[in-house]
Amino acid sequence: MAEVGRGTRVFRGALARLGGALFVLWMVATLTFFAIRLIPGDPAEAILGGPGSQTSPEALAAVRAEYGLDQPVLVQYLAQLARLATGDLGRSYSLNQDVAPLLIGQLGGTLLLAVLALGVAWLLALGLATWSTRGGRVAWSVGSGLEIVAAALPHFWLATALIVLFSVWLGWLPPISTPGVAGLVLPVLTLAVPLAGFLGQIMRESLLTALESPFVLSARARGESERGVRWVHSIRHAALPAISLSGWAFGSLISGAVVVETIFARPGLGRTLLNAVTVRDVPVVVGAVLIVAVGYILMTLLTDLAQRIADPRLRTR
Amino acid sequence: MSDLEIQAGLGRSPRANRQHRPPRRFGVAEALAGLFTIFLVTAALFPALVAPGDPLGIDPLSAFQSPSPAHWFGTDESGRDIYTRVSHGTGSSLLIGTVATLIGLGLGLVLGTLAGMLGPIVDFTVNRFLEVLFAFPGLLLALLFILIFGPGVATATVAVGLATAPGYARIIRGQLLSVRSSAFVEAATVLGRSPGQILVRHILPNTLAPLFVLGTLGIGQAIVWASALSYLGLGAAPPAAEWGAMLSAGRTYIGSAWWMSFFPGLFIVLTAVSATALGRGIERRLRHA
């Protein structure tokens, strides 16, 4: 076999992954396009305000012509793909606004929430994992129990409990998300705690495996302190599987944002998506779903590349 | 990965060991989870046994009472007893969770079996399809489904089932592949058994036990998701005594009557935790059996 440079191999792997990601994106667009056609009723009527509204046949015909609904399905599909490729997500039925700028304007708030929650979740999970593997049987059971309970906490209930505790009883934090830092605390905590439960379960297991591995034994044999063994050698290995979960964590945070933004009356992608589902504003839902799918695909792509660079064993695959 | 794959403890090293992991002698958690499950099943089948009152019985004079010996979980805005309502809601919440899990498991079983049994081309196709579904993470697939078919208990249940199916499919595929490459399947092949016989006699029985664990873990998650949809107004609607719908109704009175939201939610959490504890317990017993 010809000797191929390491850089080339990484590059080739990256190219293959990129191709795969583009394929998934295309399929996501295709799937949503055809799924939307399953909606009962006439889309032209939905555009003009739903089946209940009194619409003249002329108005319906005009809308059909404007949106290309009188074209064959294949033509509509190709036109849709062409529009998506240029970043055009169509026009909202209910908000009289283009979908792409509307959703991009909402994206910032949700991303801020998600990134902060991810950070807090990591800290909580790492802290719990290290503490529960250091203590004895009791610490182990408490740690594992806390993780299971945290992972089972539904966002909507945790949010309610936090609001009752910190806003109603103690009066420390606002029950509705105000623009300042204080308004972020409860939404971020609500998103972070269940995520920390899931991440903690993974981290604790990999931390254990790392603590039992030969490189830790040799570090101990060299006379390194317990703290050095834990913080320098083991944590990195414990973190790797949790990093590979980033795509999943992203999806879970976005799902959580739908609930959290609604409860805390916080503007963002999640709340816009839920409102659009409730009033059946098809272009907004499709646009939001596509944006989330792109985000998810980007996340998995980035974690995959990061792992390829960090872990030599993955490069040859 | 999906919620379920994490809960099911995939990728955990089987030899992770004794030095840091204290051995379990007997499961207090499993025992408590079992007791709570017995209570739930009783409440689901014979609600009058655990709560004799009427879940829809309005009594405006005793509205908004905080928890007391007369009303353990307090009363709501129409004076209905929350404990009675939570108990009577168990049936619908468990039913939704179970049906959603069965739908998810069923779809996952079909997709996973296709991928795991029919050779590399089908495997490749199904895997790409699953990748596409995973790009609609969590609630997204469920929301898309509800957009198409409209809100309601039935659609929310199917939506949750659909949203969990890709996770099941991937776990089942992995399980099938590992069973298929095992020595006893090889032996059966060498002895000239037909692929159908091998699937039914050898492979399926060895994947069913883990499926039972997955289903147990999955019911908890499905109940959490379905109640989230009800809470968001897309599933069961008040005055139904479904837990998510009850929480949603209590949202208005969060400042004055915390018990209206707290107790239905507590039951969701306890159910999910019990499902996880039981699932883990069964898994451990299967592994060491």
Coordinates of C-alpha atoms in Angstrom, one line a residue:
Chain A
M1 CA 0.0 0.0 0.0
A2 CA 1.3 3.4 -0.9
E3 CA 2.3 5.6 2.0
V4 CA -0.2 8.4 2.3
G5 CA 0.6 11.4 4.4
R6 CA -1.3 11.9 7.6
G7 CA -2.7 15.2 6.5
T8 CA -4.0 13.6 3.2
R9 CA -5.8 10.9 5.1
V10 CA -7.4 13.3 7.5
F11 CA -8.4 15.5 4.6
R12 CA -9.9 12.6 2.7
G13 CA -11.9 11.4 5.7
A14 CA -13.1 15.0 6.2
L15 CA -14.2 15.2 2.5
A16 CA -16.1 11.9 2.8
R17 CA -17.9 13.2 5.9
L18 CA -18.7 16.5 4.3
G19 CA -20.2 14.6 1.3
G20 CA -22.3 12.5 3.8
A21 CA -23.5 15.6 5.6
L22 CA -24.6 17.3 2.4
F23 CA -26.5 14.1 1.5
V24 CA -28.3 14.0 4.8
L25 CA -29.2 17.7 4.4
W26 CA -30.6 17.0 1.0
M27 CA -32.6 14.1 2.3
V28 CA -33.9 16.2 5.2
A29 CA -35.1 18.8 2.7
T30 CA -36.7 16.1 0.6
L31 CA -38.4 14.4 3.5
T32 CA -39.9 17.6 4.9
F33 CA -41.1 18.6 1.4
F34 CA -43.0 15.4 0.9
A35 CA -44.1 15.1 4.5
I36 CA -45.8 18.6 4.2
R37 CA -47.8 17.3 1.2
L38 CA -49.5 14.9 3.6
I39 CA -51.2 17.7 5.4
P40 CA -54.9 17.4 4.6
G41 CA -56.6 20.3 2.9
D42 CA -55.7 22.8 0.3
P43 CA -52.4 24.7 0.9
A44 CA -53.7 27.7 -1.0
E45 CA -56.6 27.9 1.5
A46 CA -54.1 27.6 4.4
I47 CA -52.1 30.5 2.9
L48 CA -55.3 32.6 2.7
G49 CA -56.2 32.0 6.4
G50 CA -57.3 28.4 6.8
P51 CA -60.3 26.4 5.6
G52 CA -62.8 28.5 7.5
S53 CA -62.1 31.7 5.7
Q54 CA -64.3 32.7 2.8
T55 CA -62.1 32.8 -0.2
S56 CA -63.1 33.3 -3.8
P57 CA -61.9 30.8 -6.5
E58 CA -60.1 33.7 -8.2
A59 CA -58.1 34.5 -5.0
L60 CA -57.2 30.8 -4.6
A61 CA -56.1 30.5 -8.3
A62 CA -54.0 33.6 -7.8
V63 CA -52.3 32.2 -4.7
R64 CA -51.7 28.8 -6.5
A65 CA -50.1 30.6 -9.4
E66 CA -48.0 32.8 -7.1
Y67 CA -46.7 29.9 -5.0
G68 CA -46.4 27.6 -8.0
L69 CA -48.9 25.2 -6.5
D70 CA -50.4 24.6 -9.9
Q71 CA -47.1 23.1 -11.1
P72 CA -46.4 19.4 -11.2
V73 CA -45.0 18.0 -7.9
L74 CA -41.5 17.4 -9.4
V75 CA -41.3 21.0 -10.6
Q76 CA -42.4 22.3 -7.2
Y77 CA -39.8 20.0 -5.5
L78 CA -37.0 21.2 -7.7
A79 CA -38.1 24.8 -7.2
Q80 CA -38.1 24.3 -3.4
L81 CA -34.6 22.8 -3.5
A82 CA -33.4 25.8 -5.6
R83 CA -34.9 28.3 -3.2
L84 CA -33.4 26.5 -0.2
A85 CA -30.0 26.5 -1.8
T86 CA -30.1 30.3 -1.9
G87 CA -31.2 30.5 1.7
D88 CA -34.8 31.4 0.9
L89 CA -37.2 29.7 3.4
G90 CA -40.4 31.1 2.0
R91 CA -42.9 33.4 3.6
S92 CA -44.8 32.9 6.9
Y93 CA -48.5 32.3 6.6
S94 CA -49.4 34.0 9.8
L95 CA -46.7 36.7 10.4
N96 CA -46.6 38.3 6.9
Q97 CA -42.8 38.1 7.0
D98 CA -40.0 36.2 5.3
V99 CA -39.1 33.1 7.3
A100 CA -35.3 33.2 6.9
P101 CA -34.7 36.7 8.5
L102 CA -37.4 36.0 11.1
L103 CA -35.8 32.8 12.3
I104 CA -32.2 34.0 12.1
G105 CA -33.3 36.9 14.3
Q106 CA -34.5 34.4 16.9
L107 CA -31.5 32.2 16.7
G108 CA -29.2 34.3 18.8
G109 CA -31.2 34.0 22.0
T110 CA -31.6 30.3 21.7
L111 CA -27.9 29.7 21.0
L112 CA -26.9 31.8 24.0
L113 CA -29.2 29.7 26.2
A114 CA -28.0 26.4 24.7
V115 CA -24.3 27.3 25.0
L116 CA -24.6 28.5 28.6
A117 CA -26.7 25.4 29.5
L118 CA -24.1 23.1 27.9
G119 CA -21.3 24.7 29.9
V120 CA -23.2 24.5 33.2
A121 CA -24.2 20.9 32.4
W122 CA -20.6 19.9 31.8
L123 CA -19.5 21.5 35.1
L124 CA -22.2 19.8 37.0
A125 CA -21.6 16.4 35.4
L126 CA -17.8 16.5 35.8
G127 CA -18.1 17.6 39.4
L128 CA -20.6 14.8 40.2
A129 CA -18.6 12.2 38.3
T130 CA -15.4 13.0 40.0
W131 CA -16.9 13.2 43.5
S132 CA -18.9 10.0 43.2
T133 CA -15.9 7.9 41.9
R134 CA -13.7 9.2 44.7
G135 CA -16.0 8.5 47.6
G136 CA -17.0 5.0 48.7
R137 CA -20.2 3.1 48.2
V138 CA -22.5 5.8 49.5
A139 CA -21.0 8.5 47.2
W140 CA -21.4 6.1 44.3
S141 CA -25.0 5.4 45.0
V142 CA -25.9 9.0 45.7
G143 CA -24.1 10.1 42.5
S144 CA -25.8 7.5 40.3
G145 CA -29.1 8.2 41.9
L146 CA -28.8 11.9 41.4
E147 CA -27.9 11.3 37.7
I148 CA -30.9 9.1 37.1
V149 CA -33.3 11.6 38.8
A150 CA -31.8 14.5 37.0
A151 CA -32.1 12.8 33.6
A152 CA -35.7 12.0 34.4
L153 CA -36.7 15.6 35.3
P154 CA -39.0 17.0 32.6
H155 CA -38.0 20.5 31.6
F156 CA -41.5 21.9 32.2
W157 CA -41.7 20.6 35.7
L158 CA -38.2 21.6 36.7
A159 CA -38.9 25.1 35.4
T160 CA -42.1 25.2 37.4
A161 CA -40.4 24.0 40.6
L162 CA -37.5 26.6 40.1
I163 CA -40.0 29.4 39.5
V164 CA -42.0 28.5 42.7
L165 CA -38.8 28.2 44.7
F166 CA -36.7 31.1 43.5
S167 CA -39.4 33.6 42.2
V168 CA -42.5 33.0 44.3
W169 CA -41.1 32.0 47.7
L170 CA -37.7 33.5 47.8
G171 CA -38.3 36.3 45.3
W172 CA -34.6 36.2 44.2
L173 CA -35.1 35.8 40.4
P174 CA -37.7 36.9 37.9
P175 CA -40.3 34.2 36.9
I176 CA -40.2 35.6 33.3
S177 CA -36.9 35.8 31.4
T178 CA -35.9 39.5 31.6
P179 CA -33.1 40.6 29.3
G180 CA -30.5 40.8 32.0
V181 CA -28.3 38.1 33.6
A182 CA -30.8 37.4 36.4
G183 CA -33.4 36.4 33.8
L184 CA -31.0 33.8 32.3
V185 CA -30.3 31.9 35.5
L186 CA -33.5 29.9 35.8
P187 CA -33.8 29.0 32.0
V188 CA -30.2 27.9 31.9
L189 CA -30.5 25.8 35.1
T190 CA -33.7 24.2 33.7
L191 CA -31.9 23.2 30.5
A192 CA -28.6 22.2 32.2
V193 CA -29.8 19.9 35.0
P194 CA -31.4 17.1 33.0
L195 CA -28.6 17.3 30.4
A196 CA -26.0 17.0 33.3
G197 CA -27.9 13.8 34.4
F198 CA -27.3 12.2 31.0
L199 CA -23.7 13.4 30.6
G200 CA -22.9 12.4 34.1
Q201 CA -23.9 8.8 33.4
I202 CA -21.6 8.6 30.5
M203 CA -18.7 10.5 32.2
R204 CA -18.7 8.4 35.3
E205 CA -18.4 5.2 33.4
S206 CA -15.6 6.4 31.2
L207 CA -13.9 7.9 34.2
L208 CA -13.9 4.5 35.8
T209 CA -12.5 2.9 32.8
A210 CA -9.8 5.5 32.6
L211 CA -8.9 5.0 36.2
E212 CA -8.4 1.3 35.7
S213 CA -6.4 1.7 32.5
P214 CA -2.6 0.9 32.3
F215 CA -1.6 4.5 31.7
V216 CA -3.1 5.5 35.0
L217 CA -1.3 2.6 36.7
S218 CA 2.0 3.7 35.2
A219 CA 1.3 7.3 36.3
R220 CA 0.7 6.0 39.8
A221 CA 3.9 3.9 39.6
R222 CA 5.8 7.1 38.7
G223 CA 4.6 8.5 41.9
E224 CA 2.1 11.0 40.7
S225 CA -0.3 12.4 43.2
E226 CA -3.9 11.1 43.2
R227 CA -5.0 14.6 42.2
G228 CA -2.6 14.6 39.2
V229 CA -3.8 11.2 38.1
R230 CA -7.4 12.4 38.3
W231 CA -7.2 15.8 36.8
V232 CA -4.4 15.4 34.3
H233 CA -4.8 11.9 33.0
S234 CA -8.2 10.6 33.6
I235 CA -10.5 13.6 33.1
R236 CA -9.5 14.0 29.5
H237 CA -10.4 10.4 28.7
A238 CA -13.6 10.7 30.6
A239 CA -14.5 13.7 28.6
L240 CA -14.0 12.1 25.2
P241 CA -17.2 10.0 25.0
A242 CA -19.2 13.0 26.4
I243 CA -17.7 15.2 23.6
S244 CA -18.9 12.7 21.0
L245 CA -22.4 13.3 22.4
S246 CA -22.3 16.9 21.3
G247 CA -24.7 16.3 18.4
W248 CA -27.2 14.6 20.7
A249 CA -26.8 17.3 23.3
F250 CA -27.5 20.0 20.7
G251 CA -30.7 18.3 19.7
S252 CA -31.7 17.8 23.3
L253 CA -31.1 21.4 24.2
I254 CA -33.1 22.6 21.2
S255 CA -36.0 20.4 22.2
G256 CA -35.7 21.7 25.7
A257 CA -35.6 25.3 24.4
V258 CA -39.0 24.8 22.9
V259 CA -40.4 24.2 26.4
V260 CA -38.1 26.6 28.4
E261 CA -38.6 29.6 26.1
T262 CA -42.4 29.0 26.3
I263 CA -42.5 28.8 30.1
F264 CA -40.1 31.8 30.7
A265 CA -41.7 33.8 27.9
R266 CA -38.3 34.2 26.3
P267 CA -38.1 35.1 22.6
G268 CA -36.2 32.5 20.6
L269 CA -36.3 29.8 18.0
G270 CA -38.0 27.2 20.2
R271 CA -41.0 29.5 21.1
T272 CA -41.3 30.6 17.5
L273 CA -41.4 27.0 16.4
L274 CA -44.1 26.0 19.0
N275 CA -46.3 29.0 18.1
A276 CA -45.9 28.1 14.4
V277 CA -46.9 24.4 15.1
T278 CA -50.0 25.7 17.1
V279 CA -51.2 27.9 14.3
R280 CA -50.0 25.5 11.6
D281 CA -47.7 28.0 9.9
V282 CA -46.1 25.5 7.7
P283 CA -43.2 27.6 6.2
V284 CA -42.0 28.7 9.7
V285 CA -42.1 25.1 11.1
V286 CA -40.3 23.7 8.0
G287 CA -37.7 26.6 8.2
A288 CA -37.1 26.0 11.9
V289 CA -36.8 22.3 11.5
L290 CA -34.3 22.8 8.6
I291 CA -32.2 25.2 10.6
V292 CA -32.1 22.8 13.5
A293 CA -31.1 20.0 11.2
V294 CA -28.3 22.1 9.7
G295 CA -27.1 22.8 13.2
Y296 CA -27.3 19.2 14.2
I297 CA -25.4 18.1 11.1
L298 CA -22.7 20.8 11.7
M299 CA -22.3 19.7 15.3
T300 CA -21.8 16.0 14.4
L301 CA -19.4 17.0 11.6
L302 CA -17.3 19.1 13.9
T303 CA -17.2 16.6 16.7
D304 CA -16.3 13.9 14.2
L305 CA -13.4 16.0 12.8
A306 CA -12.2 16.9 16.3
Q307 CA -12.2 13.3 17.3
R308 CA -10.3 12.3 14.1
I309 CA -7.6 14.8 14.9
A310 CA -7.5 13.9 18.6
D311 CA -7.7 10.1 18.3
P312 CA -5.3 8.5 15.8
R313 CA -7.2 5.2 15.9
L314 CA -10.1 6.8 14.0
R315 CA -8.1 8.1 11.1
T316 CA -7.5 4.9 9.2
R317 CA -11.2 4.1 9.1
Chain B
M1 CA -26.9 8.6 20.3
S2 CA -30.4 9.1 21.6
D3 CA -31.7 9.6 25.2
L4 CA -32.4 5.9 25.2
E5 CA -29.0 4.8 24.1
I6 CA -27.5 6.7 27.0
Q7 CA -30.0 5.3 29.5
A8 CA -29.4 1.8 28.2
G9 CA -25.8 2.3 29.0
L10 CA -24.4 1.6 25.6
G11 CA -20.7 1.6 25.1
R12 CA -20.1 1.0 28.8
S13 CA -17.1 -1.2 29.4
P14 CA -18.2 -4.5 30.7
R15 CA -15.0 -5.0 32.6
A16 CA -15.1 -1.7 34.4
N17 CA -14.5 -3.1 37.8
R18 CA -14.6 -3.7 41.5
Q19 CA -11.9 -1.4 42.8
H20 CA -14.0 1.8 42.2
R21 CA -17.4 0.2 41.8
P22 CA -18.8 -1.1 45.0
P23 CA -20.7 -4.4 44.4
R24 CA -24.4 -4.3 44.8
R25 CA -25.9 -6.6 47.4
F26 CA -29.5 -5.8 47.1
G27 CA -31.4 -3.1 45.3
V28 CA -33.2 -0.7 47.6
A29 CA -33.9 1.4 44.5
E30 CA -35.3 -1.5 42.6
A31 CA -37.6 -2.4 45.5
L32 CA -38.9 1.1 45.9
A33 CA -39.4 1.4 42.1
G34 CA -41.2 -2.0 42.1
L35 CA -43.6 -0.8 44.9
F36 CA -44.3 2.4 43.1
T37 CA -44.9 0.5 39.9
I38 CA -47.4 -1.8 41.6
F39 CA -49.2 1.4 42.9
L40 CA -49.3 2.8 39.4
V41 CA -50.6 -0.3 37.8
T42 CA -53.3 -0.6 40.5
A43 CA -54.2 3.0 39.9
A44 CA -54.3 2.5 36.2
L45 CA -56.5 -0.6 36.3
F46 CA -58.7 0.1 39.3
P47 CA -58.4 3.9 40.1
A48 CA -61.3 3.7 42.6
L49 CA -59.1 1.3 44.8
V50 CA -56.4 3.9 45.5
A51 CA -58.6 7.1 45.2
P52 CA -62.4 6.5 45.8
G53 CA -63.4 10.1 44.9
D54 CA -64.6 11.5 41.6
P55 CA -61.7 13.0 39.5
L56 CA -64.1 15.5 37.8
G57 CA -66.2 16.2 41.0
I58 CA -66.4 20.0 41.3
D59 CA -66.7 21.6 44.7
P60 CA -66.2 25.3 44.4
L61 CA -66.4 25.8 48.2
S62 CA -63.1 24.0 48.6
A63 CA -61.1 25.5 45.7
F64 CA -57.4 26.1 46.0
Q65 CA -56.9 24.3 49.3
S66 CA -53.3 23.5 50.1
P67 CA -52.3 19.9 50.9
S68 CA -54.0 18.7 54.1
P69 CA -55.2 15.3 55.6
A70 CA -58.5 15.8 53.8
H71 CA -56.9 16.6 50.5
W72 CA -53.4 15.0 50.4
F73 CA -52.3 16.9 47.3
G74 CA -54.6 19.9 47.7
T75 CA -57.4 21.0 45.4
D76 CA -57.5 22.9 42.1
E77 CA -59.4 26.0 40.9
S78 CA -62.8 24.1 40.9
G79 CA -62.2 22.3 44.2
R80 CA -61.3 19.0 42.5
D81 CA -59.0 16.8 44.6
I82 CA -55.5 16.7 43.0
Y83 CA -54.6 13.3 44.5
T84 CA -57.8 11.8 43.0
R85 CA -57.1 13.4 39.7
V86 CA -53.4 12.3 39.6
S87 CA -54.4 8.7 40.5
H88 CA -57.2 8.6 37.9
G89 CA -54.8 10.2 35.3
T90 CA -52.3 7.3 35.8
G91 CA -54.3 5.1 33.3
S92 CA -54.1 7.5 30.4
S93 CA -50.5 8.5 31.1
L94 CA -49.3 4.9 31.3
L95 CA -51.4 4.0 28.3
I96 CA -49.9 6.8 26.2
G97 CA -46.4 5.9 27.3
T98 CA -46.8 2.2 26.7
V99 CA -48.5 2.6 23.3
A100 CA -45.8 5.2 22.2
T101 CA -43.1 2.8 23.3
L102 CA -44.7 -0.1 21.5
I103 CA -44.9 2.0 18.3
G104 CA -41.3 3.1 18.7
L105 CA -40.1 -0.4 19.5
G106 CA -42.1 -1.9 16.6
L107 CA -40.8 0.5 14.0
G108 CA -37.3 0.2 15.5
L109 CA -37.5 -3.6 15.3
V110 CA -38.6 -3.5 11.7
L111 CA -35.8 -1.1 10.7
G112 CA -33.2 -2.7 12.9
T113 CA -34.0 -6.2 11.6
L114 CA -33.9 -5.0 8.0
A115 CA -30.5 -3.4 8.6
G116 CA -29.1 -6.2 10.7
M117 CA -30.2 -9.2 8.6
L118 CA -30.5 -8.3 5.0
G119 CA -26.9 -7.7 4.0
P120 CA -24.7 -4.7 3.5
I121 CA -26.7 -2.8 0.9
V122 CA -29.9 -2.7 2.9
D123 CA -27.9 -2.0 6.0
F124 CA -26.3 1.0 4.3
T125 CA -29.6 2.3 3.1
V126 CA -31.3 1.9 6.5
N127 CA -28.4 3.6 8.2
R128 CA -28.5 6.6 5.9
F129 CA -32.3 6.8 6.5
L130 CA -31.7 6.7 10.3
E131 CA -29.1 9.4 10.0
V132 CA -31.6 11.6 8.2
L133 CA -34.2 10.9 11.0
F134 CA -31.6 11.7 13.7
A135 CA -31.2 15.1 12.1
F136 CA -34.7 15.9 13.5
P137 CA -33.5 15.6 17.1
G138 CA -35.8 15.0 20.0
L139 CA -39.1 16.8 19.9
L140 CA -38.5 18.1 16.4
L141 CA -39.8 15.0 14.6
A142 CA -42.8 14.9 17.0
L143 CA -43.6 18.5 16.3
L144 CA -43.3 18.0 12.5
F145 CA -45.7 15.0 12.8
I146 CA -48.2 17.1 14.9
L147 CA -48.0 19.9 12.3
I148 CA -49.1 17.4 9.6
F149 CA -51.8 15.5 11.5
G150 CA -52.9 18.1 14.0
P151 CA -52.7 18.1 17.8
G152 CA -54.5 15.5 20.1
V153 CA -53.8 12.5 22.3
A154 CA -53.6 10.0 19.5
T155 CA -51.3 12.1 17.3
A156 CA -49.1 13.0 20.2
T157 CA -48.7 9.3 21.1
V158 CA -47.8 8.3 17.6
A159 CA -45.5 11.3 17.4
V160 CA -43.6 10.2 20.5
G161 CA -43.4 6.7 19.2
L162 CA -42.1 7.9 15.8
A163 CA -39.5 10.2 17.4
T164 CA -38.1 7.4 19.6
A165 CA -38.0 4.8 16.7
P166 CA -34.6 5.8 15.3
G167 CA -32.9 5.2 18.7
Y168 CA -34.5 1.8 19.1
A169 CA -33.6 0.9 15.5
R170 CA -29.9 1.6 16.0
I171 CA -29.7 -0.3 19.3
I172 CA -31.6 -3.3 17.8
R173 CA -29.4 -3.3 14.8
G174 CA -26.2 -3.4 16.9
Q175 CA -27.7 -6.2 19.1
L176 CA -28.6 -8.2 16.0
L177 CA -25.2 -7.8 14.4
S178 CA -23.4 -9.0 17.6
V179 CA -25.8 -12.0 18.0
R180 CA -25.4 -12.8 14.3
S181 CA -21.6 -13.1 14.6
S182 CA -21.8 -15.3 17.6
A183 CA -20.6 -18.9 17.7
F184 CA -24.0 -20.5 18.1
V185 CA -25.4 -18.8 15.0
E186 CA -22.3 -19.9 13.1
A187 CA -22.8 -23.4 14.2
A188 CA -26.5 -23.3 13.1
T189 CA -25.4 -22.0 9.7
V190 CA -22.8 -24.8 9.3
L191 CA -25.5 -27.3 10.3
G192 CA -27.5 -26.1 7.3
R193 CA -30.4 -24.3 9.0
S194 CA -32.2 -21.9 6.7
P195 CA -31.9 -18.1 7.4
G196 CA -35.5 -17.9 8.4
Q197 CA -35.1 -20.7 11.0
I198 CA -31.9 -19.1 12.3
L199 CA -33.7 -15.7 12.7
V200 CA -36.7 -17.2 14.5
R201 CA -35.0 -19.9 16.6
H202 CA -31.6 -18.3 17.5
I203 CA -31.4 -14.6 16.8
L204 CA -34.7 -13.1 17.8
P205 CA -34.8 -14.9 21.2
N206 CA -31.4 -13.5 22.0
T207 CA -32.4 -10.0 21.1
L208 CA -35.8 -10.0 22.9
A209 CA -34.5 -9.9 26.4
P210 CA -32.5 -6.7 25.8
L211 CA -35.7 -5.4 24.1
F212 CA -37.6 -5.9 27.3
V213 CA -35.0 -3.7 29.1
L214 CA -35.2 -1.1 26.4
G215 CA -39.0 -1.0 26.6
T216 CA -38.9 -0.6 30.3
L217 CA -36.4 2.3 30.1
G218 CA -38.3 3.7 27.1
I219 CA -41.7 3.9 28.8
G220 CA -40.4 6.4 31.3
Q221 CA -38.9 8.6 28.6
A222 CA -42.1 8.3 26.5
I223 CA -44.3 9.4 29.4
V224 CA -42.0 12.5 29.9
W225 CA -42.1 13.4 26.2
A226 CA -45.9 12.8 25.8
S227 CA -46.6 14.9 28.9
A228 CA -44.3 17.6 27.5
L229 CA -46.5 17.7 24.4
S230 CA -49.7 17.8 26.5
Y231 CA -48.1 20.6 28.6
L232 CA -47.4 22.5 25.4
G233 CA -51.1 22.1 24.4
L234 CA -50.4 19.6 21.6
G235 CA -51.5 16.4 23.3
A236 CA -54.2 15.6 25.9
A237 CA -56.2 18.7 26.8
P238 CA -57.7 19.8 30.2
P239 CA -60.0 18.9 31.9
A240 CA -58.6 15.4 31.1
A241 CA -56.8 14.1 34.2
E242 CA -53.6 13.4 32.1
W243 CA -50.5 14.5 34.1
G244 CA -49.1 16.8 31.5
A245 CA -52.4 18.5 30.9
M246 CA -52.9 18.9 34.7
L247 CA -49.5 20.6 34.9
S248 CA -50.5 22.8 32.0
A249 CA -53.7 23.8 33.8
G250 CA -51.8 24.5 37.0
R251 CA -49.5 26.9 35.2
T252 CA -51.9 29.8 35.6
Y253 CA -51.9 29.4 39.4
I254 CA -48.2 28.9 39.8
G255 CA -47.9 31.9 42.2
S256 CA -50.7 30.9 44.5
A257 CA -51.3 27.1 44.2
W258 CA -47.9 25.4 43.7
W259 CA -49.4 22.0 44.5
M260 CA -51.5 22.0 41.3
S261 CA -48.3 21.7 39.3
F262 CA -46.0 20.0 41.8
F263 CA -47.8 16.7 42.3
P264 CA -48.7 15.7 38.7
G265 CA -45.1 16.5 37.8
L266 CA -43.8 14.5 40.8
F267 CA -45.7 11.5 39.5
I268 CA -44.1 11.9 36.0
V269 CA -40.6 12.1 37.6
L270 CA -41.3 9.1 39.9
T271 CA -42.6 7.1 37.0
A272 CA -39.6 7.9 34.8
V273 CA -37.1 7.2 37.7
S274 CA -38.9 3.9 38.5
A275 CA -38.8 2.8 34.9
T276 CA -35.0 3.5 34.7
A277 CA -34.3 1.8 38.0
L278 CA -36.4 -1.3 37.0
G279 CA -34.9 -1.4 33.5
R280 CA -31.3 -1.2 35.0
G281 CA -32.2 -3.9 37.5
I282 CA -33.5 -6.3 34.9
E283 CA -30.5 -5.6 32.7
R284 CA -28.1 -6.4 35.5
R285 CA -29.9 -9.6 36.2
L286 CA -29.9 -10.6 32.6
R287 CA -26.2 -9.9 32.2
H288 CA -25.3 -12.0 35.2
A289 CA -27.8 -14.7 34.6

